[in-house]
Structure formats: structure tokens, C-alpha cells
Amino acid sequence: MLRFFLLILLLCSTLSFAQEVNIIPQPVQVTRNTGTFVINPKTSLVVASDEDKPVAAFLNNYLSDYYGFKLPIVKKANKNSIELKSVNNITGLKAEGYSLKSTAKGVEINGNSPIGTFYGMQTLIQLLPVKKSNKLKIASVDVNDEPRFAYRGAMLDVGRHFFPISFVKKFIDYLALHKMNYFHWHLTEDQGWRIEIKKYPKLTEIGSKRNGSIIGKFPGTANDNTPEGGFYTQEEIKDIVKYASDRFITVIPEIEMPGHGSAAIAAYPQLSCFPDEKTKVANNMFSDKSKQEMANGKIKIVQETWSIHTDVYAPTEYTFKFLEDVLDEVLTLFPSKYIHIGGDECPKDAWKRSEFCQQMIKEKGLKDEHELQSYFIQRIEKYINGKGRTLIGWDEILEGGLAPNAIVMSWRGEGGGIAAAKEKHQVIMTPGSHVYLDHSQTQNDKELTIGGFTNLEKIYSYEPIPKELNEDEAKYVMGAQGNVWTEYMQTPVKVEYQIFPRLSALSEVLWSPKANKDWSVFQTKIETQKKRYTMWGANYFVESQIVLKKTLNN
């Protein structure tokens, strides 16, 4: 009889632990206890402070979207409640830290700030079942958690292909659901200018549109002759910034300079060293419309190929005034401390040919065109710093001398980040080898991509602190981000295919303690997460799946 009783106890204990705990990113500390809690439409959502209302709104919207019900909001806890509380004084936790305790009676989330409370709520979402129901059973757990890195980001390129506001918001939600806190918005490119600048209306009247795009992997096989365009009004941008802020995400705008400026040059040719020279395109792959326009006398066009283009900004007073005017409007739209100015892939061909540039090099006592670019970046940095902001640039801004206060985004491997950190500059690691989400996910990817090969395990294995840095130098590494370059991503569904499940792996790289990462455990957790992607209605890569191009690109 005793043996039978003990067997029953063991069985009950096993069943009480049956509820899955698959949290991505892995918390600092999580303890699985006996028992469960069931969230249902009668569960109260306790919100005592106005500062936690955005957290409650996100949770209720999530429950409504994916489970079909919302929770009543009250100010006092009861026996069936989820309590959100920003206490701001949890000893030993960073401002973004939180504790979560779930028992049979309810859930209590204590954030060390409203941001921490928000991240605790995201952990609660990770505990929810991945099937629609109005009775959501979650495990009884104790969680104490905080992020490893202060900067946890992702970049979306809307210059090569324009994406609607609805998808930009969805992309931001994807970041929020993974406890990421920076959205880097790549807004200007050779192939399209996407932000309304009221002082220069031609930037969107002309620069936001192109007459076609190359077909196939660069240099391509032909031009598709399909017009493409689009831009975000200033009111739409304000809406996006507010939407992100409600999710505790900072939007960092990128305005490319001095390279990648063909769209702006098409609108205002005087920005070029050679405003009277016609635009050049690799292999003469212009669209039919552009060929006709140029035969009729048009000089500059918005680029239609993905190569690096040599028609870059001239370092004239006209250009600097133009860029300062543009930045003035950008700064009013984006409260971010950080402003990205690109600085990458700026060929020096035009500057070498330009008498004006060569004379400037002599007058300024510069050694060469690389130092001319450094002069260009430092002048812009001084302007941005004067507005109380900090400049971020790709690692090419190291060439010719680094601007005094600049943050380096290291993409050509880790070398730029290592060099900058050793010079005591802050660094964001984003090496193409590990965190470029436009790369192929398998050696036999059926989808057209920019190239490269970065699978889930490779991203998960990434360590943002290079071994070449000592303990003091490592402190300059703010974190890392994944980059979504969209040359070969024409639709939201293709973007989702490229980012999932790799974004989930990156989130754990950036949030979780290094010692808590475990590839074998993550492989189990990601299977539950894939079911969550399906619940969200998001597309994602599956190793064995062959996805038709018409599904992703049309």
C-alpha cells in the first residue's frame, strides 16, 4: 500500500512539471516549481501605476490577437491575477532587470524599471502555450533576469525595397518579443530615398522612385523594368517612433553619406562632384524607361543595380548645408541619442578626378582621399554633437582617422571593432560572418540571396566580445545587431523567411549570460518557438523545406 502511495506521489510530481518551460532568450536564473497557473478571461491584470500601462496594453493586445480574449485591468491583486509592478529598487539587478514569480494563485512581475517590467511580461508570453485556448496553463517558476548587453538591435534596409508601415511595425514587434531594444532604420540608399524632408521635396518626388531593378544575383541578367517607389511621411515616422517607444525600443535613423547617395544626387545633381556627367550602371543594365529618359537629356537617375556606385557626395559647402538641413529635420523626428550616418563603401574615384577635391586636400593639409572622408565625417559629427547627439558609422569611418566621439559599427569582420575599442571608442559588433540575416541559411538554399552562409548554429555560436580585447577594452563593446539588407527581399514574407529562426538565436546571444548558453537546449526550445512563429502568422526557414519564389517574392 505504501509503495502504491509513493508511486502516486511520484506520478503527480512528474505531471506537475510537465508544463514546458522554453524561454528565449534564456534567463539569468529560472527555477521550475511544482504546480501551474491558468490564465483565463476572468484573470485580472493588476496595473497600479500609469508607467506600466504600455506593458499591460502590449500583453492584452497579444492575448487578444492570438488567444481571442483580453484581461480586465484592476488596481489591486486577487487570487486570480497577473500583477505588473515597476519597483525600481531590486538590489543587484540592472535597470532592465526583473523578477517573475508564478504560482497556482497568480503571477507577479517586478521590474527594476518599466522597461524591466516589459521584459518580464515578454517572459510570461514565452511561458504561454502555443495553441489557441481561453485557458492558458503556465508553469510555476521563479525567474530573476537581466540583459548581458545594453545594445541589442536589428537593422532593416528599406532603401533597396520599400516596406509598408504595417510591416515596419510588425518588425518592431518581432524585436520586442525577443527583448531587443534598438531598431536601426536604414532610410536612404542609392536605390531609394525613403524619408520626407520638407525643405528638399525632390528627395521624395524623384529620389524615392526608380524605374526598375536588376534580375538575378548581381551583376544580374537583365532589368525587370518594374517601377518601384515609396517613402515615409514625417507623420508616419512620428507614429513609428511612438510605436517603438511604447515597446521600449529606440529607433536609430541612418542617413547615408558620403557614399550611397545616388538617389539624393538624382534629385539634386549639384550634390555630385560631376553634376553634368550621366549616371553609370554596371553592364549598362538600365531599365527601358531610364534609357529613354537619358536619351532625352536626363543626367542622373536613381540606381537600379545593387553594386557600389562611384557618384558620391562632393564635399562642398552646398553639400554640407544640404546635409545639415536634412539632419535638422531628422533630429526633430527621432529623439534617439544615436544618429547613424553610414560612412561605408564610399569609392574615391570621383574625388580623385575632381579638381575641387584635390584642391581641398591640399588646402586642408590632408594626406589623401581617405583623410578627406575623415574630414567629411568629422565635420558632420561636430554638427551632430552640437545638437546633443552621438554619431554612429560603419567601420570605414576608421579610415583616415576616427571622429573624436564616434561609435563604430563593425561589419567587415571584427577588426574595426577591435581597433576602435582599443582607442577607447564604443563599438557595436555586427560582423557579416555571423549576423548578416540576408545570407543563405543552408548550403543548398533554394531562395535567391546576396550570398554567404550563416546558419542557426553559427549565429548562436557568436561571441560579441572578441578575444583580442582585455577586460577594460571589452567594456567598450555595447552589444551587437543583426542586419537585414533587402536587395533580394522584395516582400515581408521573404524578410520573415530570412530572419526566423535566426533572430531568436541572436536574441539569446545578446541577452543571456555566456555561461547560460547551451546549443543542445536551444535546439529543443526553438522547436516550440517555431510553433509560436506559426501562431504569429510569420514565415520562417525550415531546413528541409523548399519554398517557391512566387511565395516569397511576389
XYZ file of C-alpha atoms in Angstrom:
554
model
C 0.000 0.000 0.000
C 2.841 2.363 0.882
C 4.587 1.603 -2.400
C 1.377 2.390 -4.289
C 1.011 5.719 -2.431
C 4.616 6.688 -3.214
C 4.078 5.811 -6.874
C 1.035 8.100 -6.993
C 3.080 10.922 -5.406
C 5.849 10.446 -7.974
C 3.346 10.448 -10.821
C 1.707 13.652 -9.562
C 5.091 15.294 -9.180
C 6.025 14.328 -12.733
C 2.766 15.671 -14.102
C 3.158 18.921 -12.202
C 6.427 19.519 -14.052
C 5.015 18.513 -17.424
C 4.255 22.089 -18.439
C 7.045 23.200 -20.756
C 9.485 25.968 -19.843
C 11.188 27.015 -23.073
C 12.175 30.640 -22.651
C 14.056 32.521 -25.392
C 16.307 34.278 -24.577
C 17.436 32.100 -21.677
C 17.077 33.974 -18.359
C 19.914 34.514 -15.900
C 18.145 32.312 -13.345
C 14.990 30.238 -13.692
C 13.672 27.728 -11.159
C 10.865 25.327 -12.065
C 8.467 24.734 -9.164
C 5.548 22.336 -8.746
C 2.136 23.368 -9.954
C 0.686 25.562 -12.671
C -1.413 28.677 -13.091
C -4.268 29.015 -15.566
C -4.881 32.367 -17.271
C -8.484 32.777 -18.405
C -10.754 35.713 -19.340
C -11.560 36.250 -15.645
C -7.908 36.657 -14.655
C -7.250 40.216 -13.510
C -4.356 42.274 -14.838
C -3.143 44.415 -11.939
C -1.674 47.757 -13.024
C -1.141 50.139 -10.130
C 0.943 52.739 -11.974
C 0.457 54.679 -15.215
C 4.047 53.902 -16.218
C 3.108 50.228 -16.572
C 0.078 50.842 -18.797
C 2.063 50.311 -22.059
C 3.169 46.934 -20.680
C -0.420 45.948 -19.894
C -1.582 47.168 -23.308
C 1.006 45.025 -25.113
C 0.058 41.926 -23.125
C -3.677 42.436 -23.633
C -3.230 43.040 -27.357
C -1.126 39.895 -27.611
C -3.745 37.828 -25.783
C -6.475 39.284 -27.969
C -4.602 38.705 -31.232
C -3.514 35.126 -30.572
C -5.926 33.716 -27.955
C -9.087 35.732 -28.512
C -9.554 37.447 -25.150
C -8.334 40.340 -23.014
C -7.909 40.631 -19.269
C -9.766 43.150 -17.108
C -7.399 45.778 -15.678
C -7.644 46.437 -11.937
C -5.518 48.185 -9.316
C -5.411 45.523 -6.588
C -4.343 41.892 -6.763
C -6.697 38.990 -6.075
C -6.452 35.188 -6.118
C -6.557 35.035 -9.907
C -4.332 37.828 -11.172
C -1.223 38.903 -13.028
C 0.464 41.789 -11.260
C 2.730 44.213 -13.142
C 4.834 46.364 -10.872
C 7.828 48.621 -11.550
C 9.526 48.832 -8.170
C 12.786 50.477 -9.293
C 14.795 49.129 -6.368
C 15.582 45.455 -6.926
C 19.019 45.022 -5.410
C 21.643 43.584 -7.722
C 19.682 43.946 -10.962
C 20.250 46.371 -13.834
C 17.521 48.859 -14.751
C 16.291 46.460 -17.443
C 16.142 43.592 -14.965
C 13.043 41.953 -13.496
C 11.787 39.113 -11.363
C 8.835 36.910 -12.267
C 7.079 34.548 -9.865
C 4.196 32.340 -10.947
C 2.284 30.104 -8.548
C -1.100 28.393 -8.548
C -2.602 31.690 -7.352
C -1.200 34.029 -9.976
C 1.786 35.805 -11.487
C 3.818 38.661 -10.077
C 6.261 40.594 -12.268
C 8.511 43.138 -10.587
C 10.587 45.271 -12.909
C 13.538 47.358 -11.849
C 12.017 49.955 -14.177
C 9.063 49.958 -16.593
C 11.479 48.503 -19.157
C 12.252 45.629 -16.815
C 8.541 45.064 -16.244
C 8.059 44.936 -20.016
C 10.769 42.280 -20.356
C 9.224 40.290 -17.513
C 5.949 40.378 -19.445
C 7.781 39.052 -22.527
C 8.979 36.121 -20.433
C 5.375 35.493 -19.401
C 4.456 35.364 -23.098
C 7.180 32.740 -23.587
C 5.503 30.621 -20.911
C 2.147 30.660 -22.719
C 1.049 27.586 -24.677
C 1.385 27.757 -28.454
C -2.186 26.693 -29.210
C -5.212 28.978 -29.091
C -7.337 28.499 -25.980
C -9.173 30.529 -23.355
C -7.495 28.513 -20.599
C -3.763 29.136 -20.761
C -1.811 26.883 -18.407
C 1.650 28.150 -17.488
C 4.368 26.598 -15.364
C 5.082 27.661 -11.818
C 8.503 29.325 -11.928
C 10.798 31.821 -10.251
C 12.798 33.962 -12.678
C 15.456 36.569 -11.965
C 16.795 38.132 -15.113
C 18.653 40.995 -16.761
C 20.360 41.540 -20.127
C 24.044 40.911 -20.729
C 24.454 43.723 -23.286
C 22.973 47.228 -23.295
C 22.647 47.308 -27.098
C 20.557 44.538 -28.660
C 19.479 45.514 -32.142
C 18.441 44.732 -35.675
C 18.616 46.793 -38.851
C 16.013 46.860 -41.630
C 17.040 48.234 -45.031
C 14.065 49.959 -46.692
C 16.208 51.650 -49.354
C 16.623 48.694 -51.715
C 12.987 47.695 -51.254
C 10.295 49.777 -49.600
C 8.146 48.168 -46.913
C 4.773 49.448 -45.693
C 4.232 50.960 -42.273
C 2.261 47.883 -41.212
C 5.295 45.642 -41.732
C 7.717 48.084 -40.109
C 5.511 47.895 -37.013
C 5.423 44.108 -37.218
C 9.230 44.054 -37.460
C 9.397 46.215 -34.323
C 7.038 43.789 -32.569
C 9.325 40.918 -33.507
C 12.204 42.759 -31.830
C 10.136 43.468 -28.722
C 9.103 39.819 -28.439
C 12.812 38.946 -28.334
C 13.760 41.600 -25.723
C 15.699 43.628 -28.289
C 15.862 47.368 -27.747
C 17.258 49.093 -30.848
C 15.701 49.315 -34.318
C 18.247 50.613 -36.838
C 16.228 52.016 -39.762
C 18.277 52.257 -42.977
C 16.338 55.028 -44.727
C 18.476 56.244 -47.641
C 20.301 54.392 -50.375
C 21.488 54.565 -53.986
C 18.227 52.829 -54.929
C 15.783 54.936 -52.937
C 15.353 57.842 -50.512
C 12.598 56.912 -48.032
C 12.181 59.842 -45.620
C 10.218 63.038 -46.282
C 12.420 66.146 -45.985
C 10.221 69.189 -46.364
C 13.000 71.593 -47.308
C 14.038 69.320 -50.195
C 10.837 67.890 -51.715
C 12.617 66.408 -54.743
C 14.210 63.828 -52.450
C 10.875 62.022 -52.377
C 9.387 63.345 -55.626
C 12.378 61.959 -57.559
C 14.677 60.117 -55.164
C 12.081 57.701 -53.757
C 11.312 56.159 -57.168
C 13.261 54.002 -59.577
C 12.297 52.639 -62.963
C 13.392 49.050 -62.454
C 15.705 46.594 -60.706
C 18.190 44.008 -61.904
C 17.028 40.406 -62.119
C 19.091 37.657 -60.517
C 22.233 37.741 -58.431
C 24.458 40.765 -59.085
C 25.553 41.737 -61.689
C 22.260 40.255 -62.845
C 20.966 39.049 -66.155
C 18.527 41.833 -67.110
C 16.383 44.649 -65.759
C 12.817 43.806 -64.730
C 11.507 47.206 -65.965
C 9.185 47.302 -62.949
C 8.894 50.723 -61.300
C 9.291 50.763 -57.532
C 8.922 53.560 -55.021
C 7.690 54.724 -51.697
C 8.611 56.883 -48.737
C 7.503 57.618 -45.195
C 5.914 60.949 -44.399
C 7.076 62.773 -41.308
C 3.763 61.994 -39.631
C 4.213 58.290 -40.384
C 7.720 58.406 -38.953
C 6.451 60.043 -35.756
C 3.915 57.233 -35.498
C 6.626 54.577 -35.902
C 8.860 56.238 -33.303
C 5.954 56.349 -30.828
C 5.011 52.741 -31.606
C 8.586 51.630 -30.916
C 8.844 53.766 -27.774
C 5.749 52.077 -26.347
C 7.719 48.844 -26.708
C 10.854 50.363 -25.148
C 12.683 50.299 -28.468
C 14.821 53.189 -29.692
C 14.691 53.915 -33.428
C 18.079 54.886 -34.873
C 17.775 56.517 -38.311
C 20.514 56.048 -40.891
C 21.136 58.772 -43.463
C 23.956 57.516 -45.698
C 26.932 59.760 -46.531
C 29.236 60.407 -48.326
C 28.624 57.256 -50.386
C 25.354 55.501 -51.250
C 23.854 58.857 -52.184
C 22.734 58.257 -55.770
C 19.032 58.749 -55.017
C 19.699 62.160 -53.474
C 22.061 63.059 -56.343
C 19.342 62.135 -58.863
C 17.095 64.648 -57.110
C 19.765 67.330 -56.641
C 22.642 66.727 -59.113
C 24.675 69.597 -57.635
C 25.480 67.245 -54.742
C 27.771 65.347 -57.151
C 31.373 66.175 -57.989
C 30.268 65.935 -61.614
C 26.644 67.095 -61.866
C 26.777 67.098 -65.672
C 28.009 63.512 -66.033
C 25.385 60.886 -66.746
C 24.732 58.106 -64.254
C 26.650 54.912 -64.929
C 25.277 51.431 -64.301
C 27.095 48.093 -64.285
C 26.815 46.298 -67.647
C 24.533 49.101 -68.868
C 21.570 47.396 -67.184
C 19.268 50.392 -67.202
C 15.531 49.907 -67.392
C 13.964 50.751 -70.736
C 12.381 53.860 -69.228
C 15.690 55.129 -67.848
C 17.394 54.537 -71.197
C 14.693 56.626 -72.856
C 14.883 59.381 -70.247
C 18.655 59.632 -70.591
C 18.396 59.660 -74.391
C 16.082 62.631 -73.950
C 18.656 64.504 -71.847
C 18.205 63.319 -68.269
C 21.555 63.242 -66.478
C 21.081 61.456 -63.151
C 18.828 58.531 -62.228
C 18.058 56.580 -59.072
C 20.215 53.466 -59.273
C 18.686 50.160 -60.371
C 21.572 47.781 -59.609
C 22.997 46.681 -56.268
C 26.663 47.461 -56.868
C 28.783 50.098 -55.139
C 28.382 53.315 -57.145
C 31.105 55.885 -57.673
C 28.921 59.012 -57.873
C 29.219 60.153 -54.255
C 28.615 63.420 -52.430
C 31.025 66.247 -53.251
C 32.481 67.769 -50.051
C 31.268 71.250 -50.985
C 29.607 73.886 -48.851
C 26.387 73.220 -50.785
C 26.546 69.543 -49.772
C 27.279 70.272 -46.126
C 24.434 72.785 -45.947
C 22.134 70.228 -47.589
C 23.127 67.510 -45.105
C 22.809 69.835 -42.116
C 19.320 70.838 -43.269
C 18.381 67.180 -43.709
C 19.753 66.292 -40.283
C 17.847 69.177 -38.690
C 14.580 67.614 -39.838
C 15.751 64.091 -38.949
C 16.667 65.154 -35.417
C 13.206 66.600 -34.806
C 11.639 63.255 -35.776
C 13.955 60.889 -33.912
C 14.699 61.508 -30.214
C 17.385 58.808 -30.278
C 20.708 59.767 -28.747
C 22.340 57.983 -31.691
C 22.264 59.050 -35.351
C 23.771 56.739 -37.983
C 25.455 58.408 -40.974
C 26.680 55.331 -42.844
C 30.202 56.180 -43.971
C 30.694 52.831 -45.695
C 31.582 51.834 -49.250
C 32.499 55.304 -50.485
C 34.624 54.882 -53.626
C 37.203 57.624 -54.061
C 37.156 57.642 -57.889
C 35.192 60.877 -58.228
C 37.225 62.638 -55.537
C 40.456 61.613 -57.275
C 39.204 63.076 -60.570
C 37.728 66.229 -59.046
C 39.888 69.351 -59.187
C 37.827 70.784 -56.328
C 38.509 67.754 -54.110
C 42.202 67.674 -54.909
C 42.479 71.376 -54.100
C 40.614 70.813 -50.825
C 43.040 68.034 -49.883
C 45.932 70.450 -50.361
C 44.258 73.355 -48.550
C 43.279 71.240 -45.558
C 46.683 69.578 -45.347
C 45.188 66.134 -45.863
C 47.250 63.164 -46.976
C 44.762 61.586 -49.379
C 41.106 60.867 -50.162
C 40.744 58.678 -47.061
C 41.631 61.660 -44.911
C 39.170 63.714 -46.965
C 36.460 61.243 -45.957
C 37.602 61.550 -42.341
C 37.306 65.348 -42.662
C 33.801 64.887 -44.096
C 32.691 62.583 -41.250
C 34.285 64.715 -38.533
C 32.569 67.836 -39.821
C 29.200 66.069 -39.736
C 29.986 64.634 -36.308
C 30.734 68.103 -34.935
C 27.337 69.262 -36.204
C 25.541 66.267 -34.690
C 27.400 66.618 -31.382
C 26.383 70.282 -31.313
C 22.775 69.094 -31.326
C 23.384 66.828 -28.351
C 23.532 63.599 -30.347
C 26.179 60.939 -30.968
C 27.293 59.725 -34.397
C 27.383 56.048 -35.385
C 29.164 54.943 -38.547
C 30.172 51.713 -40.247
C 33.780 50.713 -39.649
C 35.090 52.555 -42.739
C 34.948 55.727 -40.632
C 38.191 54.470 -39.053
C 39.998 55.097 -42.356
C 41.847 58.386 -42.387
C 41.306 58.933 -38.665
C 38.328 58.293 -36.397
C 35.999 61.131 -35.444
C 36.526 62.029 -31.754
C 33.228 60.815 -30.268
C 32.002 58.386 -32.907
C 30.636 54.908 -32.243
C 31.907 52.281 -34.684
C 29.603 49.611 -36.096
C 31.985 46.820 -37.070
C 30.706 44.898 -40.113
C 33.772 43.849 -42.135
C 34.630 41.246 -39.555
C 35.632 42.231 -36.018
C 38.817 44.130 -36.887
C 37.204 47.564 -36.956
C 35.515 46.985 -33.627
C 38.729 45.741 -32.040
C 40.692 48.752 -33.302
C 38.028 51.206 -32.117
C 37.714 49.608 -28.668
C 41.478 49.782 -28.226
C 41.190 53.510 -28.997
C 38.524 53.713 -26.256
C 35.621 54.222 -28.638
C 32.311 52.498 -28.108
C 31.597 49.664 -30.515
C 28.588 47.758 -31.834
C 29.577 44.398 -33.294
C 27.794 43.337 -36.473
C 30.226 41.182 -38.476
C 28.992 39.901 -41.814
C 30.407 36.493 -40.968
C 27.879 35.854 -38.173
C 24.957 38.283 -38.004
C 24.018 39.203 -41.580
C 20.488 37.884 -41.882
C 20.459 38.316 -45.675
C 22.923 35.427 -46.020
C 21.797 31.953 -47.021
C 20.735 29.658 -44.184
C 21.786 26.442 -45.878
C 24.409 25.468 -48.427
C 21.593 24.490 -50.796
C 19.165 27.372 -50.181
C 16.576 27.378 -52.963
C 15.927 31.080 -52.468
C 17.912 33.870 -54.107
C 20.085 35.628 -51.534
C 23.017 38.032 -51.522
C 25.283 35.028 -50.855
C 27.246 33.867 -47.852
C 26.233 31.104 -45.480
C 25.133 31.755 -41.909
C 23.039 29.024 -40.364
C 21.287 28.991 -36.999
C 24.144 27.330 -35.139
C 26.686 29.812 -36.478
C 24.672 32.776 -35.221
C 24.095 31.070 -31.874
C 27.828 30.461 -31.535
C 28.687 34.150 -31.931
C 30.509 35.850 -29.057
C 30.332 39.679 -29.312
C 33.415 40.251 -27.099
C 36.469 39.484 -29.261
C 39.210 37.510 -27.538
C 41.702 40.179 -28.630
C 40.242 42.654 -26.109
C 41.288 42.754 -22.490
C 38.772 43.298 -19.687
C 38.952 47.097 -19.800
C 38.741 47.242 -23.613
C 35.785 44.841 -23.635
C 33.730 47.417 -21.737
C 33.558 49.488 -24.921
C 31.532 46.782 -26.698
C 27.951 47.989 -26.301
C 26.467 44.880 -27.874
C 25.631 43.686 -31.365
C 22.910 43.667 -34.005
C 21.640 41.613 -36.925
C 21.401 43.262 -40.338
C 18.633 42.747 -42.887
C 19.829 44.046 -46.248
C 16.985 43.728 -48.726
C 18.485 43.565 -52.216
C 16.828 40.155 -52.572
C 13.909 40.639 -50.207
C 11.007 42.263 -52.012
C 8.235 41.262 -49.628
C 7.574 40.994 -45.878
C 7.212 37.228 -46.134
C 10.743 36.967 -47.579
C 12.104 39.121 -44.753
C 10.448 36.809 -42.228
C 11.924 33.791 -44.016
C 15.378 35.344 -43.676
C 15.145 36.467 -40.035
C 13.429 33.454 -38.471
C 14.591 31.454 -36.625
C 17.976 33.250 -36.635
C 16.662 36.348 -34.827
C 15.728 34.123 -31.891
C 19.274 32.777 -31.720
C 20.706 36.296 -31.852
C 18.431 37.432 -29.030
C 19.929 34.783 -26.758
C 23.457 35.779 -27.784
C 22.751 39.350 -26.715
C 20.605 38.831 -23.626
C 21.737 35.669 -21.863
C 24.895 35.198 -19.783
C 27.565 33.458 -21.798
C 27.604 30.601 -19.268
C 23.853 30.021 -19.740
C 24.033 29.401 -23.475
C 23.603 25.771 -24.475
C 23.175 24.823 -28.134
C 21.556 21.452 -27.392
C 18.993 23.079 -25.079
C 18.371 25.858 -27.584
C 17.638 23.305 -30.296
C 14.794 21.982 -28.140
C 13.491 25.448 -27.312
C 13.488 26.607 -30.932
C 11.013 23.879 -31.878
C 8.479 25.448 -29.507
C 9.402 28.878 -30.837
C 8.667 27.751 -34.402
C 5.141 26.910 -33.296
C 4.954 30.443 -31.939
C 6.032 31.827 -35.355
C 3.141 29.876 -36.850
C 0.782 31.354 -34.266
C 2.022 34.832 -35.228
C 1.370 34.078 -38.885
C 5.067 34.593 -39.607
C 7.014 32.790 -42.295
C 10.250 31.058 -41.281
C 13.019 28.931 -42.697
C 12.829 25.170 -42.317
C 15.902 23.163 -43.274
C 14.040 20.541 -45.308
C 11.501 22.862 -46.876
C 11.641 24.048 -50.475
C 9.858 27.404 -50.737
C 8.696 28.619 -54.134
C 9.946 32.054 -55.230
C 6.449 33.139 -56.146
C 5.501 32.649 -52.489
C 8.277 34.843 -51.173
C 8.908 37.452 -53.835
C 5.523 38.131 -55.403
